[in-house]
Amino acid sequence: MKVIKKDGRTQKFDLDKIKTSIYRASDDAEQPLNESDIDNIAGDIETNIKDLKKDSVNSYVIQELVVDQLEKSGFNVLAKYYNLGNLE
């Protein structure tokens, strides 16, 4: 699957980039997550992306899916920090 970046470039989907972003947001929010939590959340996000059944996905869609999954998992503050970090 390809990701369409904000500037129009495309690149291969990389779940590790989502994990890294969640980890950084958890640090910024001062709500550290352990690796297992991040893996579980990222796995759910990956499933949601695959359920879209598309060859390419806009990065904005991925961002929304990440925020939604963080909120569903009870990490509302972390979701806010993740969203802020990806708007810069």
PDB file of C-alpha atoms in Angstrom:
ATOM      1  CA  MET A   1       0.000   0.000   0.000  1.00  0.00           C
ATOM      2  CA  LYS A   2       1.150   3.519  -0.754  1.00  0.00           C
ATOM      3  CA  VAL A   3       0.716   6.630   1.370  1.00  0.00           C
ATOM      4  CA  ILE A   4       0.054   9.962  -0.314  1.00  0.00           C
ATOM      5  CA  LYS A   5       1.985  12.528   1.709  1.00  0.00           C
ATOM      6  CA  LYS A   6       0.854  16.109   2.385  1.00  0.00           C
ATOM      7  CA  ASP A   7       3.149  17.420  -0.354  1.00  0.00           C
ATOM      8  CA  GLY A   8       1.802  14.926  -2.914  1.00  0.00           C
ATOM      9  CA  ARG A   9       4.714  12.480  -2.807  1.00  0.00           C
ATOM     10  CA  THR A  10       3.938   8.803  -2.355  1.00  0.00           C
ATOM     11  CA  GLN A  11       5.800   6.264  -0.300  1.00  0.00           C
ATOM     12  CA  LYS A  12       5.322   2.744   0.924  1.00  0.00           C
ATOM     13  CA  PHE A  13       3.199   2.365   4.061  1.00  0.00           C
ATOM     14  CA  ASP A  14       5.431   1.898   7.111  1.00  0.00           C
ATOM     15  CA  LEU A  15       3.798   0.961  10.416  1.00  0.00           C
ATOM     16  CA  ASP A  16       6.997   1.800  12.269  1.00  0.00           C
ATOM     17  CA  LYS A  17       6.503   5.481  11.376  1.00  0.00           C
ATOM     18  CA  ILE A  18       3.120   5.425  13.106  1.00  0.00           C
ATOM     19  CA  LYS A  19       4.637   3.718  16.151  1.00  0.00           C
ATOM     20  CA  THR A  20       7.398   6.328  16.309  1.00  0.00           C
ATOM     21  CA  SER A  21       4.869   9.167  16.056  1.00  0.00           C
ATOM     22  CA  ILE A  22       2.755   7.682  18.844  1.00  0.00           C
ATOM     23  CA  TYR A  23       5.857   7.215  21.001  1.00  0.00           C
ATOM     24  CA  ARG A  24       6.929  10.839  20.457  1.00  0.00           C
ATOM     25  CA  ALA A  25       3.435  12.130  21.176  1.00  0.00           C
ATOM     26  CA  SER A  26       3.339  10.091  24.388  1.00  0.00           C
ATOM     27  CA  ASP A  27       6.596  11.732  25.460  1.00  0.00           C
ATOM     28  CA  ASP A  28       5.276  15.201  24.592  1.00  0.00           C
ATOM     29  CA  ALA A  29       2.069  14.501  26.507  1.00  0.00           C
ATOM     30  CA  GLU A  30       4.092  13.127  29.424  1.00  0.00           C
ATOM     31  CA  GLN A  31       1.994   9.965  29.207  1.00  0.00           C
ATOM     32  CA  PRO A  32       4.581   7.314  28.378  1.00  0.00           C
ATOM     33  CA  LEU A  33       3.329   4.115  26.820  1.00  0.00           C
ATOM     34  CA  ASN A  34       5.127   0.815  26.894  1.00  0.00           C
ATOM     35  CA  GLU A  35       6.088  -0.956  23.690  1.00  0.00           C
ATOM     36  CA  SER A  36       3.258  -3.456  24.067  1.00  0.00           C
ATOM     37  CA  ASP A  37       0.634  -0.681  24.237  1.00  0.00           C
ATOM     38  CA  ILE A  38       2.089   0.991  21.162  1.00  0.00           C
ATOM     39  CA  ASP A  39       2.205  -2.328  19.274  1.00  0.00           C
ATOM     40  CA  ASN A  40      -1.437  -3.065  20.137  1.00  0.00           C
ATOM     41  CA  ILE A  41      -2.642   0.390  19.118  1.00  0.00           C
ATOM     42  CA  ALA A  42      -0.572   0.297  15.917  1.00  0.00           C
ATOM     43  CA  GLY A  43      -1.932  -3.161  15.083  1.00  0.00           C
ATOM     44  CA  ASP A  44      -5.497  -1.878  15.377  1.00  0.00           C
ATOM     45  CA  ILE A  45      -4.618   1.098  13.177  1.00  0.00           C
ATOM     46  CA  GLU A  46      -3.069  -1.181  10.570  1.00  0.00           C
ATOM     47  CA  THR A  47      -6.225  -3.310  10.538  1.00  0.00           C
ATOM     48  CA  ASN A  48      -8.368  -0.198  10.060  1.00  0.00           C
ATOM     49  CA  ILE A  49      -6.175   0.931   7.156  1.00  0.00           C
ATOM     50  CA  LYS A  50      -6.333  -2.502   5.498  1.00  0.00           C
ATOM     51  CA  ASP A  51     -10.122  -2.503   5.926  1.00  0.00           C
ATOM     52  CA  LEU A  52     -10.226   0.511   3.605  1.00  0.00           C
ATOM     53  CA  LYS A  53      -9.166  -1.888   0.810  1.00  0.00           C
ATOM     54  CA  LYS A  54      -7.338   0.789  -1.163  1.00  0.00           C
ATOM     55  CA  ASP A  55      -4.025   0.745  -3.013  1.00  0.00           C
ATOM     56  CA  SER A  56      -3.172   4.203  -1.670  1.00  0.00           C
ATOM     57  CA  VAL A  57      -4.281   6.225   1.330  1.00  0.00           C
ATOM     58  CA  ASN A  58      -3.881   9.920   2.015  1.00  0.00           C
ATOM     59  CA  SER A  59      -1.772  10.721   5.080  1.00  0.00           C
ATOM     60  CA  TYR A  60      -4.666  12.805   6.430  1.00  0.00           C
ATOM     61  CA  VAL A  61      -6.842   9.677   6.507  1.00  0.00           C
ATOM     62  CA  ILE A  62      -4.135   7.803   8.406  1.00  0.00           C
ATOM     63  CA  GLN A  63      -3.852  10.680  10.858  1.00  0.00           C
ATOM     64  CA  GLU A  64      -7.603  10.562  11.507  1.00  0.00           C
ATOM     65  CA  LEU A  65      -7.483   6.792  12.004  1.00  0.00           C
ATOM     66  CA  VAL A  66      -4.625   7.128  14.498  1.00  0.00           C
ATOM     67  CA  VAL A  67      -6.422   9.841  16.476  1.00  0.00           C
ATOM     68  CA  ASP A  68      -9.657   7.825  16.485  1.00  0.00           C
ATOM     69  CA  GLN A  69      -7.873   4.683  17.689  1.00  0.00           C
ATOM     70  CA  LEU A  70      -6.025   6.546  20.433  1.00  0.00           C
ATOM     71  CA  GLU A  71      -9.326   8.006  21.639  1.00  0.00           C
ATOM     72  CA  LYS A  72     -11.053   4.590  21.490  1.00  0.00           C
ATOM     73  CA  SER A  73      -8.186   3.199  23.565  1.00  0.00           C
ATOM     74  CA  GLY A  74      -8.746   5.886  26.216  1.00  0.00           C
ATOM     75  CA  PHE A  75      -5.733   8.041  25.353  1.00  0.00           C
ATOM     76  CA  ASN A  76      -7.567  11.318  24.684  1.00  0.00           C
ATOM     77  CA  VAL A  77      -4.709  13.590  25.766  1.00  0.00           C
ATOM     78  CA  LEU A  78      -2.256  11.566  23.726  1.00  0.00           C
ATOM     79  CA  ALA A  79      -4.571  11.819  20.698  1.00  0.00           C
ATOM     80  CA  LYS A  80      -4.535  15.605  21.039  1.00  0.00           C
ATOM     81  CA  TYR A  81      -0.727  15.706  21.152  1.00  0.00           C
ATOM     82  CA  TYR A  82      -0.479  13.312  18.205  1.00  0.00           C
ATOM     83  CA  ASN A  83      -2.808  15.498  16.178  1.00  0.00           C
ATOM     84  CA  LEU A  84      -0.931  18.678  17.086  1.00  0.00           C
ATOM     85  CA  GLY A  85       2.409  17.148  16.158  1.00  0.00           C
ATOM     86  CA  ASN A  86       1.149  16.131  12.749  1.00  0.00           C
ATOM     87  CA  LEU A  87      -0.283  19.536  11.948  1.00  0.00           C
ATOM     88  CA  GLU A  88       3.124  21.230  12.131  1.00  0.00           C
TER      89      GLU A  88
END
